[in-house]
Amino acid sequence: MKFLNIFYLLSVIPSIVDKTIALTFDDGPYKYTEELIELLNKNGIQATFFINVENYWKDLPTNKDKQKIIKKAYDSGHQIASHTWAHYISSDNDEFNTMMEKTDNWIEKVIGNKPTYFRAPKGECGDKCIEYLEEKKYNLIQWDTDTNDWDTSSGTSYRVRMAKNFLKERWDYERSNYLILMHDVYEHTVREIVPWIIENKPEGYKFITVAECLGDKSSMYRSNYTISNSSVRTKTTTTISVTKTSIQTLDSKINNKTNANSTDNTINNNNINNINNNNNNNNNNNNNNNNNNNNNNNNNNFNFDNFWNSTVINDDDNDIGNLIYESSSSIYKSNNMIILSFILILLKFLI
């Protein structure tokens, strides 16, 4: 069955570098992490590790040998990002702030830098959490492709097979980017799923870090030392809240400082504007009503298709259950079809 997940839509930062795949790994490091790093290095792949300090390895805060694994990933060019100290976010703002500072300071002691990229445990980051991260200049990262590698209730072989089937379906969409969620704490992920991804990635795509995917490699850390990068730096903050009866965008901004023809894409309760090269036709000829109507219809279809494809989980009859475990609230596709149809009707009146 197909589900729409409320946290899947929360603060998903859209990629700006086309034909890229960002492999991301949560909850580590653990005993399989170093093997994964060696596999990635062997294939010239740089990934992003959202690490916990005290999760699977309770002695990591003081164990220098285990800390070397994180430093090895960092020295190999992989991105190190925060996933909280112990896979937990307190509802108390002061406790949350203390934990974040403690985590960042510890990471800095290990690799020499404090991360600016953050992923919330289970993807759950409420309004206060988002406000804090925005105030502290963090980039809140989610995902758009989930292997559900954690779920081995039907056996690891079944999970690996389902993950492969799901990824094949995702490849068929030919999206401009894929941000894949996995966990380096599982043997089957490191030894079966990741090797399969490496061997079967879509043709023409390359693996890069999340920061690189956003053209933000030089700002993945906030300490004095930064990785040099000649690419365009783009900052994006997106916050989307979804309910059964409404889809409300609180804030969506994409600012490109180096492109003279940059375009702000802001989605709110009143407007849905889609960046599309074909939209130039709408600005050049207001005298031909038939042509304008056709262009508006095409734009509406483009908005609808892209919105649906980027938010609805497609596991058909395989029951892959993508993102279900990350949610405290999920709703059926039928409800969202009503919502999206309503939005499409509103678009026709607005344009």
mmCIF file with all atom_site columns, C-alpha atoms in Angstrom, residues 141-261:
data_model
loop_
_atom_site.group_PDB
_atom_site.id
_atom_site.type_symbol
_atom_site.label_atom_id
_atom_site.label_alt_id
_atom_site.label_comp_id
_atom_site.label_asym_id
_atom_site.label_entity_id
_atom_site.label_seq_id
_atom_site.pdbx_PDB_ins_code
_atom_site.Cartn_x
_atom_site.Cartn_y
_atom_site.Cartn_z
_atom_site.occupancy
_atom_site.B_iso_or_equiv
_atom_site.pdbx_formal_charge
_atom_site.auth_seq_id
_atom_site.auth_comp_id
_atom_site.auth_asym_id
_atom_site.auth_atom_id
_atom_site.pdbx_PDB_model_num
ATOM 1   C CA . ILE A 1 141 ? 18.427 17.056  6.028   1.00 0.00 ? 141 ILE A CA 1
ATOM 2   C CA . GLN A 1 142 ? 15.870 14.322  5.397   1.00 0.00 ? 142 GLN A CA 1
ATOM 3   C CA . TRP A 1 143 ? 15.802 11.884  2.456   1.00 0.00 ? 143 TRP A CA 1
ATOM 4   C CA . ASP A 1 144 ? 13.731 10.942  -0.564  1.00 0.00 ? 144 ASP A CA 1
ATOM 5   C CA . THR A 1 145 ? 14.697 7.278   -0.913  1.00 0.00 ? 145 THR A CA 1
ATOM 6   C CA . ASP A 1 146 ? 14.570 4.888   2.046   1.00 0.00 ? 146 ASP A CA 1
ATOM 7   C CA . THR A 1 147 ? 15.864 1.317   1.875   1.00 0.00 ? 147 THR A CA 1
ATOM 8   C CA . ASN A 1 148 ? 14.203 0.428   5.197   1.00 0.00 ? 148 ASN A CA 1
ATOM 9   C CA . ASP A 1 149 ? 17.315 -1.624  5.877   1.00 0.00 ? 149 ASP A CA 1
ATOM 10  C CA . TRP A 1 150 ? 16.466 -1.613  9.578   1.00 0.00 ? 150 TRP A CA 1
ATOM 11  C CA . ASP A 1 151 ? 13.400 -3.813  9.122   1.00 0.00 ? 151 ASP A CA 1
ATOM 12  C CA . THR A 1 152 ? 14.505 -7.432  9.197   1.00 0.00 ? 152 THR A CA 1
ATOM 13  C CA . SER A 1 153 ? 11.318 -8.781  10.769  1.00 0.00 ? 153 SER A CA 1
ATOM 14  C CA . SER A 1 154 ? 10.898 -11.085 7.764   1.00 0.00 ? 154 SER A CA 1
ATOM 15  C CA . GLY A 1 155 ? 14.582 -11.916 7.586   1.00 0.00 ? 155 GLY A CA 1
ATOM 16  C CA . THR A 1 156 ? 17.603 -10.129 6.159   1.00 0.00 ? 156 THR A CA 1
ATOM 17  C CA . SER A 1 157 ? 17.322 -11.860 2.784   1.00 0.00 ? 157 SER A CA 1
ATOM 18  C CA . TYR A 1 158 ? 13.790 -10.575 2.379   1.00 0.00 ? 158 TYR A CA 1
ATOM 19  C CA . ARG A 1 159 ? 14.809 -7.057  3.371   1.00 0.00 ? 159 ARG A CA 1
ATOM 20  C CA . VAL A 1 160 ? 17.724 -7.007  0.952   1.00 0.00 ? 160 VAL A CA 1
ATOM 21  C CA . ARG A 1 161 ? 15.518 -8.260  -1.874  1.00 0.00 ? 161 ARG A CA 1
ATOM 22  C CA . MET A 1 162 ? 12.806 -5.698  -1.115  1.00 0.00 ? 162 MET A CA 1
ATOM 23  C CA . ALA A 1 163 ? 15.362 -2.894  -0.903  1.00 0.00 ? 163 ALA A CA 1
ATOM 24  C CA . LYS A 1 164 ? 16.736 -3.806  -4.308  1.00 0.00 ? 164 LYS A CA 1
ATOM 25  C CA . ASN A 1 165 ? 13.248 -3.984  -5.821  1.00 0.00 ? 165 ASN A CA 1
ATOM 26  C CA . PHE A 1 166 ? 12.342 -0.620  -4.338  1.00 0.00 ? 166 PHE A CA 1
ATOM 27  C CA . LEU A 1 167 ? 15.527 1.018   -5.605  1.00 0.00 ? 167 LEU A CA 1
ATOM 28  C CA . LYS A 1 168 ? 14.921 -0.367  -9.102  1.00 0.00 ? 168 LYS A CA 1
ATOM 29  C CA . GLU A 1 169 ? 11.518 1.303   -9.056  1.00 0.00 ? 169 GLU A CA 1
ATOM 30  C CA . ARG A 1 170 ? 13.039 4.570   -7.892  1.00 0.00 ? 170 ARG A CA 1
ATOM 31  C CA . TRP A 1 171 ? 15.642 4.436   -10.657 1.00 0.00 ? 171 TRP A CA 1
ATOM 32  C CA . ASP A 1 172 ? 12.786 4.188   -13.181 1.00 0.00 ? 172 ASP A CA 1
ATOM 33  C CA . TYR A 1 173 ? 11.623 7.671   -12.179 1.00 0.00 ? 173 TYR A CA 1
ATOM 34  C CA . GLU A 1 174 ? 14.910 9.074   -13.507 1.00 0.00 ? 174 GLU A CA 1
ATOM 35  C CA . ARG A 1 175 ? 14.900 11.805  -10.873 1.00 0.00 ? 175 ARG A CA 1
ATOM 36  C CA . SER A 1 176 ? 17.578 14.461  -11.112 1.00 0.00 ? 176 SER A CA 1
ATOM 37  C CA . ASN A 1 177 ? 18.833 13.405  -7.671  1.00 0.00 ? 177 ASN A CA 1
ATOM 38  C CA . TYR A 1 178 ? 18.494 10.656  -5.101  1.00 0.00 ? 178 TYR A CA 1
ATOM 39  C CA . LEU A 1 179 ? 19.139 11.083  -1.383  1.00 0.00 ? 179 LEU A CA 1
ATOM 40  C CA . ILE A 1 180 ? 19.242 7.539   -0.010  1.00 0.00 ? 180 ILE A CA 1
ATOM 41  C CA . LEU A 1 181 ? 18.771 6.660   3.651   1.00 0.00 ? 181 LEU A CA 1
ATOM 42  C CA . MET A 1 182 ? 20.643 3.675   5.076   1.00 0.00 ? 182 MET A CA 1
ATOM 43  C CA . HIS A 1 183 ? 22.283 2.635   8.344   1.00 0.00 ? 183 HIS A CA 1
ATOM 44  C CA . ASP A 1 184 ? 25.922 1.602   8.632   1.00 0.00 ? 184 ASP A CA 1
ATOM 45  C CA . VAL A 1 185 ? 25.141 -0.408  11.765  1.00 0.00 ? 185 VAL A CA 1
ATOM 46  C CA . TYR A 1 186 ? 23.749 -3.366  9.777   1.00 0.00 ? 186 TYR A CA 1
ATOM 47  C CA . GLU A 1 187 ? 25.857 -6.075  8.192   1.00 0.00 ? 187 GLU A CA 1
ATOM 48  C CA . HIS A 1 188 ? 23.430 -6.700  5.321   1.00 0.00 ? 188 HIS A CA 1
ATOM 49  C CA . THR A 1 189 ? 23.465 -3.016  4.457   1.00 0.00 ? 189 THR A CA 1
ATOM 50  C CA . VAL A 1 190 ? 27.241 -2.825  4.239   1.00 0.00 ? 190 VAL A CA 1
ATOM 51  C CA . ARG A 1 191 ? 27.817 -6.181  2.575   1.00 0.00 ? 191 ARG A CA 1
ATOM 52  C CA . GLU A 1 192 ? 24.765 -6.537  0.313   1.00 0.00 ? 192 GLU A CA 1
ATOM 53  C CA . ILE A 1 193 ? 22.712 -3.384  -0.249  1.00 0.00 ? 193 ILE A CA 1
ATOM 54  C CA . VAL A 1 194 ? 25.534 -0.877  -0.702  1.00 0.00 ? 194 VAL A CA 1
ATOM 55  C CA . PRO A 1 195 ? 27.546 -3.100  -3.106  1.00 0.00 ? 195 PRO A CA 1
ATOM 56  C CA . TRP A 1 196 ? 24.369 -3.618  -5.153  1.00 0.00 ? 196 TRP A CA 1
ATOM 57  C CA . ILE A 1 197 ? 23.752 0.136   -5.314  1.00 0.00 ? 197 ILE A CA 1
ATOM 58  C CA . ILE A 1 198 ? 27.310 0.735   -6.472  1.00 0.00 ? 198 ILE A CA 1
ATOM 59  C CA . GLU A 1 199 ? 26.991 -1.849  -9.233  1.00 0.00 ? 199 GLU A CA 1
ATOM 60  C CA . ASN A 1 200 ? 23.477 -0.908  -10.331 1.00 0.00 ? 200 ASN A CA 1
ATOM 61  C CA . LYS A 1 201 ? 23.231 2.857   -10.046 1.00 0.00 ? 201 LYS A CA 1
ATOM 62  C CA . PRO A 1 202 ? 21.438 4.596   -12.931 1.00 0.00 ? 202 PRO A CA 1
ATOM 63  C CA . GLU A 1 203 ? 23.660 5.319   -15.901 1.00 0.00 ? 203 GLU A CA 1
ATOM 64  C CA . GLY A 1 204 ? 25.155 8.791   -15.908 1.00 0.00 ? 204 GLY A CA 1
ATOM 65  C CA . TYR A 1 205 ? 24.753 9.412   -12.165 1.00 0.00 ? 205 TYR A CA 1
ATOM 66  C CA . LYS A 1 206 ? 27.596 10.036  -9.743  1.00 0.00 ? 206 LYS A CA 1
ATOM 67  C CA . PHE A 1 207 ? 27.881 9.608   -5.986  1.00 0.00 ? 207 PHE A CA 1
ATOM 68  C CA . ILE A 1 208 ? 28.561 12.732  -3.918  1.00 0.00 ? 208 ILE A CA 1
ATOM 69  C CA . THR A 1 209 ? 28.034 14.012  -0.379  1.00 0.00 ? 209 THR A CA 1
ATOM 70  C CA . VAL A 1 210 ? 24.870 15.803  0.662   1.00 0.00 ? 210 VAL A CA 1
ATOM 71  C CA . ALA A 1 211 ? 26.687 19.127  0.891   1.00 0.00 ? 211 ALA A CA 1
ATOM 72  C CA . GLU A 1 212 ? 28.104 18.669  -2.610  1.00 0.00 ? 212 GLU A CA 1
ATOM 73  C CA . CYS A 1 213 ? 24.639 17.791  -3.855  1.00 0.00 ? 213 CYS A CA 1
ATOM 74  C CA . LEU A 1 214 ? 23.553 21.234  -2.651  1.00 0.00 ? 214 LEU A CA 1
ATOM 75  C CA . GLY A 1 215 ? 26.594 23.008  -4.074  1.00 0.00 ? 215 GLY A CA 1
ATOM 76  C CA . ASP A 1 216 ? 27.610 23.690  -0.473  1.00 0.00 ? 216 ASP A CA 1
ATOM 77  C CA . LYS A 1 217 ? 30.774 21.655  0.019   1.00 0.00 ? 217 LYS A CA 1
ATOM 78  C CA . SER A 1 218 ? 32.752 24.579  1.421   1.00 0.00 ? 218 SER A CA 1
ATOM 79  C CA . SER A 1 219 ? 30.218 25.104  4.201   1.00 0.00 ? 219 SER A CA 1
ATOM 80  C CA . MET A 1 220 ? 29.664 21.573  5.487   1.00 0.00 ? 220 MET A CA 1
ATOM 81  C CA . TYR A 1 221 ? 31.564 22.542  8.654   1.00 0.00 ? 221 TYR A CA 1
ATOM 82  C CA . ARG A 1 222 ? 31.514 25.693  10.756  1.00 0.00 ? 222 ARG A CA 1
ATOM 83  C CA . SER A 1 223 ? 35.081 25.718  12.133  1.00 0.00 ? 223 SER A CA 1
ATOM 84  C CA . ASN A 1 224 ? 37.957 27.793  10.786  1.00 0.00 ? 224 ASN A CA 1
ATOM 85  C CA . TYR A 1 225 ? 39.074 25.047  8.421   1.00 0.00 ? 225 TYR A CA 1
ATOM 86  C CA . THR A 1 226 ? 36.794 24.513  5.425   1.00 0.00 ? 226 THR A CA 1
ATOM 87  C CA . ILE A 1 227 ? 37.097 22.247  2.411   1.00 0.00 ? 227 ILE A CA 1
ATOM 88  C CA . SER A 1 228 ? 37.866 24.290  -0.698  1.00 0.00 ? 228 SER A CA 1
ATOM 89  C CA . ASN A 1 229 ? 35.246 24.213  -3.398  1.00 0.00 ? 229 ASN A CA 1
ATOM 90  C CA . SER A 1 230 ? 34.735 26.150  -6.612  1.00 0.00 ? 230 SER A CA 1
ATOM 91  C CA . SER A 1 231 ? 31.099 25.179  -7.046  1.00 0.00 ? 231 SER A CA 1
ATOM 92  C CA . VAL A 1 232 ? 28.138 27.485  -6.556  1.00 0.00 ? 232 VAL A CA 1
ATOM 93  C CA . ARG A 1 233 ? 27.048 27.848  -2.948  1.00 0.00 ? 233 ARG A CA 1
ATOM 94  C CA . THR A 1 234 ? 23.309 27.696  -2.478  1.00 0.00 ? 234 THR A CA 1
ATOM 95  C CA . LYS A 1 235 ? 21.425 27.841  0.810   1.00 0.00 ? 235 LYS A CA 1
ATOM 96  C CA . THR A 1 236 ? 18.000 26.300  1.001   1.00 0.00 ? 236 THR A CA 1
ATOM 97  C CA . THR A 1 237 ? 15.538 26.079  3.842   1.00 0.00 ? 237 THR A CA 1
ATOM 98  C CA . THR A 1 238 ? 12.273 24.274  3.336   1.00 0.00 ? 238 THR A CA 1
ATOM 99  C CA . THR A 1 239 ? 9.652  23.566  5.951   1.00 0.00 ? 239 THR A CA 1
ATOM 100 C CA . ILE A 1 240 ? 6.504  21.735  4.963   1.00 0.00 ? 240 ILE A CA 1
ATOM 101 C CA . SER A 1 241 ? 3.685  20.561  7.210   1.00 0.00 ? 241 SER A CA 1
ATOM 102 C CA . VAL A 1 242 ? 1.103  18.052  5.999   1.00 0.00 ? 242 VAL A CA 1
ATOM 103 C CA . THR A 1 243 ? -2.274 17.110  7.457   1.00 0.00 ? 243 THR A CA 1
ATOM 104 C CA . LYS A 1 244 ? -5.218 15.148  6.102   1.00 0.00 ? 244 LYS A CA 1
ATOM 105 C CA . THR A 1 245 ? -7.042 18.319  5.116   1.00 0.00 ? 245 THR A CA 1
ATOM 106 C CA . SER A 1 246 ? -4.339 20.769  4.196   1.00 0.00 ? 246 SER A CA 1
ATOM 107 C CA . ILE A 1 247 ? -0.863 21.145  2.816   1.00 0.00 ? 247 ILE A CA 1
ATOM 108 C CA . GLN A 1 248 ? 0.809  24.199  4.271   1.00 0.00 ? 248 GLN A CA 1
ATOM 109 C CA . THR A 1 249 ? 4.247  25.447  3.387   1.00 0.00 ? 249 THR A CA 1
ATOM 110 C CA . LEU A 1 250 ? 5.769  27.637  6.066   1.00 0.00 ? 250 LEU A CA 1
ATOM 111 C CA . ASP A 1 251 ? 8.867  28.682  4.180   1.00 0.00 ? 251 ASP A CA 1
ATOM 112 C CA . SER A 1 252 ? 10.700 27.700  1.028   1.00 0.00 ? 252 SER A CA 1
ATOM 113 C CA . LYS A 1 253 ? 13.553 29.736  -0.369  1.00 0.00 ? 253 LYS A CA 1
ATOM 114 C CA . ILE A 1 254 ? 16.300 28.999  -2.806  1.00 0.00 ? 254 ILE A CA 1
ATOM 115 C CA . ASN A 1 255 ? 18.845 31.799  -3.162  1.00 0.00 ? 255 ASN A CA 1
ATOM 116 C CA . ASN A 1 256 ? 21.581 31.526  -5.789  1.00 0.00 ? 256 ASN A CA 1
ATOM 117 C CA . LYS A 1 257 ? 24.137 34.267  -5.129  1.00 0.00 ? 257 LYS A CA 1
ATOM 118 C CA . THR A 1 258 ? 26.258 33.756  -8.234  1.00 0.00 ? 258 THR A CA 1
ATOM 119 C CA . ASN A 1 259 ? 23.666 33.427  -10.964 1.00 0.00 ? 259 ASN A CA 1
ATOM 120 C CA . ALA A 1 260 ? 22.455 36.723  -12.378 1.00 0.00 ? 260 ALA A CA 1
ATOM 121 C CA . ASN A 1 261 ? 19.342 35.004  -13.595 1.00 0.00 ? 261 ASN A CA 1
#
